[in-house]
PDB file of C-alpha atoms in Angstrom:
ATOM      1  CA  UNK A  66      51.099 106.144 105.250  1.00 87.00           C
ATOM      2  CA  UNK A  67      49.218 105.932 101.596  1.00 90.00           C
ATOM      3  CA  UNK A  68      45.752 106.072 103.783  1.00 92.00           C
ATOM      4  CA  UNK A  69      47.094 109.354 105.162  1.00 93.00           C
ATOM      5  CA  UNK A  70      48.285 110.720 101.161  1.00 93.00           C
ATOM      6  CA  UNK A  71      44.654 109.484 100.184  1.00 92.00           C
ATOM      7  CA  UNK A  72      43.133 111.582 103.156  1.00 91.00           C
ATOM      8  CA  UNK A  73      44.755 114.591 102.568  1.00 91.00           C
ATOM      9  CA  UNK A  74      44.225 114.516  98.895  1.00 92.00           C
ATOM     10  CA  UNK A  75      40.346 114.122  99.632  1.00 91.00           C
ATOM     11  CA  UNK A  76      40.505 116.774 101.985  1.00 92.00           C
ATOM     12  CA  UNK A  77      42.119 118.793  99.506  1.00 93.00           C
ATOM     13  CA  UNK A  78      39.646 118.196  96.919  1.00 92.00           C
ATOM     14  CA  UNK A  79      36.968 119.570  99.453  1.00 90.00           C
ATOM     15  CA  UNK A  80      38.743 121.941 100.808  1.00 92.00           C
ATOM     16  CA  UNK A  81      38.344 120.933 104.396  1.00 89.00           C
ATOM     17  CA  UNK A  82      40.156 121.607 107.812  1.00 91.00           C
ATOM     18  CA  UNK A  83      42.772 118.882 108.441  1.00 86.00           C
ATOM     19  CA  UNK A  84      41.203 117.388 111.434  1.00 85.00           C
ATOM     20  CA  UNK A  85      37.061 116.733 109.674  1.00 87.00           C
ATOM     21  CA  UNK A  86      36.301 113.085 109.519  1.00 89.00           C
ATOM     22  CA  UNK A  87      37.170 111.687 106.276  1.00 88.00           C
ATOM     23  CA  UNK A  88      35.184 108.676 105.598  1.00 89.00           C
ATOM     24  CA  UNK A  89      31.929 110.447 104.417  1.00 90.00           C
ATOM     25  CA  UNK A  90      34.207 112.241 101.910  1.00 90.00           C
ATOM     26  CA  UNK A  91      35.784 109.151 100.657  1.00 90.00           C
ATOM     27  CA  UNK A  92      32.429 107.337 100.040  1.00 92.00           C
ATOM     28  CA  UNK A  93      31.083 110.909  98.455  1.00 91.00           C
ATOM     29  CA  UNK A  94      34.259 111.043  95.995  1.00 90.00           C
ATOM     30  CA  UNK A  95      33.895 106.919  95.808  1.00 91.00           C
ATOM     31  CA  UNK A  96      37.834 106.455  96.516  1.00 92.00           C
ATOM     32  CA  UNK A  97      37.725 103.343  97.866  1.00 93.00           C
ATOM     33  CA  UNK A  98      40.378 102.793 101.628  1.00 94.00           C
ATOM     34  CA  UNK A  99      44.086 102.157 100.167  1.00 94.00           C
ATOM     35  CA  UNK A 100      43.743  98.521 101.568  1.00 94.00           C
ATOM     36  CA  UNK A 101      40.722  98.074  99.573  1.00 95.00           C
ATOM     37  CA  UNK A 102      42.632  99.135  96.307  1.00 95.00           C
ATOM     38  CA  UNK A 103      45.204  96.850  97.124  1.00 95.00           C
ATOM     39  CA  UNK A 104      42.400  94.126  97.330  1.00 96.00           C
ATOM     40  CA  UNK A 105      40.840  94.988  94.150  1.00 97.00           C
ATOM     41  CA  UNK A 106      44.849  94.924  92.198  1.00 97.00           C
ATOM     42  CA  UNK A 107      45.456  92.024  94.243  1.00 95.00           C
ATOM     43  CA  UNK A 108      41.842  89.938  92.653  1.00 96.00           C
ATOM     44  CA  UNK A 109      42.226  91.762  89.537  1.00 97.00           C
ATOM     45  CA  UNK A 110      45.653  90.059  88.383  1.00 96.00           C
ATOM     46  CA  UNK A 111      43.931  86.671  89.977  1.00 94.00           C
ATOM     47  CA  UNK A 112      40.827  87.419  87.204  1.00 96.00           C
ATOM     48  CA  UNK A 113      43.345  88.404  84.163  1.00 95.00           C
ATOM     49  CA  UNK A 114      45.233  85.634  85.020  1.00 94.00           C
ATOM     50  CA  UNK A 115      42.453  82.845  85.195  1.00 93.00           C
ATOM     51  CA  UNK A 116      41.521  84.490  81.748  1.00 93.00           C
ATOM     52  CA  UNK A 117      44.636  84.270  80.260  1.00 92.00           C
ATOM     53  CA  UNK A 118      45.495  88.143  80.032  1.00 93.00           C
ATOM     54  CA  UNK A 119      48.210  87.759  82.628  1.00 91.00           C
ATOM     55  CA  UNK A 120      52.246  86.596  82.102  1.00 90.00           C
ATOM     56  CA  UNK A 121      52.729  82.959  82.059  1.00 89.00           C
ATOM     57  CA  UNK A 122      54.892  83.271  85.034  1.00 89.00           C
ATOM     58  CA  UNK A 123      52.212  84.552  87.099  1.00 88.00           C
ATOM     59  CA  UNK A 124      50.078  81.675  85.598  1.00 86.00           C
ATOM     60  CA  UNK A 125      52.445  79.004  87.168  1.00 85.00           C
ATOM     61  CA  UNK A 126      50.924  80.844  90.845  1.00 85.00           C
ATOM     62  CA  UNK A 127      47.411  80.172  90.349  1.00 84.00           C
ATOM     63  CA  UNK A 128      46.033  76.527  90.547  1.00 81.00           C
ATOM     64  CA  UNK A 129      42.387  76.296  90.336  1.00 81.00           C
ATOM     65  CA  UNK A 130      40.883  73.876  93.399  1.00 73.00           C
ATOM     66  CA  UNK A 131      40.693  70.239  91.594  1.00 68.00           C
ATOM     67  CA  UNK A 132      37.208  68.561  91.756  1.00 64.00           C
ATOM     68  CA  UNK A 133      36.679  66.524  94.414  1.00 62.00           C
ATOM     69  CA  UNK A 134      36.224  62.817  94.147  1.00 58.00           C
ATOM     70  CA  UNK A 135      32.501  62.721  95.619  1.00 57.00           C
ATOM     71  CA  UNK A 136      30.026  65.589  93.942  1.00 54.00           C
ATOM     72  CA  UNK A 137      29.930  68.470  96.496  1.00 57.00           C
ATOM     73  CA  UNK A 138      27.953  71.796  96.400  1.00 55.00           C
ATOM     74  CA  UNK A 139      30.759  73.594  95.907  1.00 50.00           C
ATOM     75  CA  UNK A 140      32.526  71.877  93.211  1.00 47.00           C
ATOM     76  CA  UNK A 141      31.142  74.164  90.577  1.00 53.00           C
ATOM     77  CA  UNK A 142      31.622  77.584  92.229  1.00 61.00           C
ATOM     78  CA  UNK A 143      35.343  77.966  90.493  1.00 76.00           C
ATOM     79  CA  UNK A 144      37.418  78.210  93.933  1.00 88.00           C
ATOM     80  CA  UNK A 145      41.052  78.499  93.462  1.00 87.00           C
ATOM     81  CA  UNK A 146      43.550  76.407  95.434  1.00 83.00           C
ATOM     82  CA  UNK A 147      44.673  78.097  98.837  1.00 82.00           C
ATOM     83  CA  UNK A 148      47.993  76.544  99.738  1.00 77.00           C
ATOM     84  CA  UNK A 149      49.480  76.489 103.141  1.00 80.00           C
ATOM     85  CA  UNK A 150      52.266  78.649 104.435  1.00 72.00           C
ATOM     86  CA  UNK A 151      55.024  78.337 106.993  1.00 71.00           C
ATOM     87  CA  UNK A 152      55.405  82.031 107.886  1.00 66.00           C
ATOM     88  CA  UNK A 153      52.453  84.003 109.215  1.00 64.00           C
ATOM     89  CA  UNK A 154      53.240  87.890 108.853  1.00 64.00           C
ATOM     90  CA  UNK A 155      55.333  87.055 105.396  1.00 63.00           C
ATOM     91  CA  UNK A 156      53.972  83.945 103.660  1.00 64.00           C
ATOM     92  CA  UNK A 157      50.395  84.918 104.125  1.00 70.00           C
ATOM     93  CA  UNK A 158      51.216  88.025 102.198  1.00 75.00           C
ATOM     94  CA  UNK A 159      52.640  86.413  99.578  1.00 82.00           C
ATOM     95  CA  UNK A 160      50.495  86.408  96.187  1.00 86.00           C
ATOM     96  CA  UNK A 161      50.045  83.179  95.816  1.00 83.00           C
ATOM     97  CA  UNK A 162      48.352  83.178  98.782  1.00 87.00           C
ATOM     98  CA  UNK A 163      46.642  85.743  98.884  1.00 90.00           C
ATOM     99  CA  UNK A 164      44.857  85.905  95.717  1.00 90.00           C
ATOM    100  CA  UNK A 165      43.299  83.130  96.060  1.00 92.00           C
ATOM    101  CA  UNK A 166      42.569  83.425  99.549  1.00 92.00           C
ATOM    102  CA  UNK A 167      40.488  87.089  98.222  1.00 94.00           C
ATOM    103  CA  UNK A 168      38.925  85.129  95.232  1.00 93.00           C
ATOM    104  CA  UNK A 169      37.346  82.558  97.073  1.00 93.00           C
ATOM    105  CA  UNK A 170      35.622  84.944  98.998  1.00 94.00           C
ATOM    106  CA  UNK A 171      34.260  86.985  96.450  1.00 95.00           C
ATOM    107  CA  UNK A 172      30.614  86.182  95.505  1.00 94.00           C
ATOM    108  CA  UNK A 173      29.633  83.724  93.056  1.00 93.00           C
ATOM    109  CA  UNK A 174      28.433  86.006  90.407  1.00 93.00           C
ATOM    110  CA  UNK A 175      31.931  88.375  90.143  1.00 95.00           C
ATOM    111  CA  UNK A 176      33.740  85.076  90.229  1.00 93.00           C
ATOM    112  CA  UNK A 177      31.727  83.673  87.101  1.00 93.00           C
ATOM    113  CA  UNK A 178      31.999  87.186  85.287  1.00 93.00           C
ATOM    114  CA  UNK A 179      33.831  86.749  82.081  1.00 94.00           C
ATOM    115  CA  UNK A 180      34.201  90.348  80.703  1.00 96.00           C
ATOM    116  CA  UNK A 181      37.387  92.680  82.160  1.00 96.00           C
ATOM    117  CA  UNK A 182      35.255  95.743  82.083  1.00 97.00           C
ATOM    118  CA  UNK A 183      32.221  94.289  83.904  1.00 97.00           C
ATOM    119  CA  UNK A 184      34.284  93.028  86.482  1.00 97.00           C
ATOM    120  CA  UNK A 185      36.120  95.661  86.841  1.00 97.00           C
ATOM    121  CA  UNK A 186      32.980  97.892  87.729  1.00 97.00           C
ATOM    122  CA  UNK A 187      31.388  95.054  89.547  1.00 97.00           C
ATOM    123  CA  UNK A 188      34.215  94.702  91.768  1.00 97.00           C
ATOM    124  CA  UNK A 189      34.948  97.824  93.137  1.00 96.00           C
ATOM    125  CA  UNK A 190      31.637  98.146  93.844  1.00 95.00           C
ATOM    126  CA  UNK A 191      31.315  94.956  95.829  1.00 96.00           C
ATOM    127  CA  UNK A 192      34.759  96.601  97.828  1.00 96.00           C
ATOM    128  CA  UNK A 193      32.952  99.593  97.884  1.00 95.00           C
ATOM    129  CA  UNK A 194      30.028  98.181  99.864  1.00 94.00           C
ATOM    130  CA  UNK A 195      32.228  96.017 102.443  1.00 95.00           C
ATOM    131  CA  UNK A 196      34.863  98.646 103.017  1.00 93.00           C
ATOM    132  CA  UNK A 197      32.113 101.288 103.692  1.00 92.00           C
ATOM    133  CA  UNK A 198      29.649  99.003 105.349  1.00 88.00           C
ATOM    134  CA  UNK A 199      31.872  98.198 108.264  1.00 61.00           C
ATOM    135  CA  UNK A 200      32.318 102.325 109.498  1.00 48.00           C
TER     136      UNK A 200
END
């Protein structure tokens, strides 16, 4: 239903007939697809509250992946613990889940970023490119 209030506000904004094919005017207006914005809030509360810019009761949510007894490869690439879930349509859903189920498959060099603003901008363009890459 949002995807459809996002479409007709684009189409609005260009004035077109209700029926045109939106996705070109998305990517022209760079609106990213509503489940990519929910993506990008979703990995943007993970990244505030890694930082510390987040309540301490969403901190409690969010347990970094501990370092594994033997050196891997991936010990340093800052992946966040995933746990497991019962239910599959709710529990996967859930934040705790699902933040760091997107954050671990972000690339290495958003997930090192340190600065809001940077991320921010680096983000949504890394959505921008996988949610418009797949049409």
């Amino acid at each position: 239903r949002l995807q459809k209030v996002l479409n007709a506000a684009a189409r609005f904004v260009y004035q077109l007939p209700k029926f045109c094919h939106i996705t070109p005017v998305l990517k022209d207006l760079h609106w990213l697809p509503v489940k990519y914005r929910i993506m990008f809030k979703i990995i943007l509360l993970v990244f505030k509250i890694l930082h510390g810019l987040a309540p301490t009761y969403l901190q409690d949510l969010i347990k970094v992946k501990p370092p594994c007894r033997y050196q891997l490869r991936s010990d340093d690439k800052f992946f966040l613990a995933v746990p497991k879930t019962k239910c599959k349509t709710f529990g996967d859903r859930a934040f705790y889940k699902a933040g760091p189920d997107l954050w671990n498959h972000l690339p290495l060099s958003l997930r090192n970023t340190n600065d809001l603003q940077k991320f921010k901008k680096d983000l949504k363009t890394h959505l921008f490119r996988v949610a418009f890459s797949e049409h």
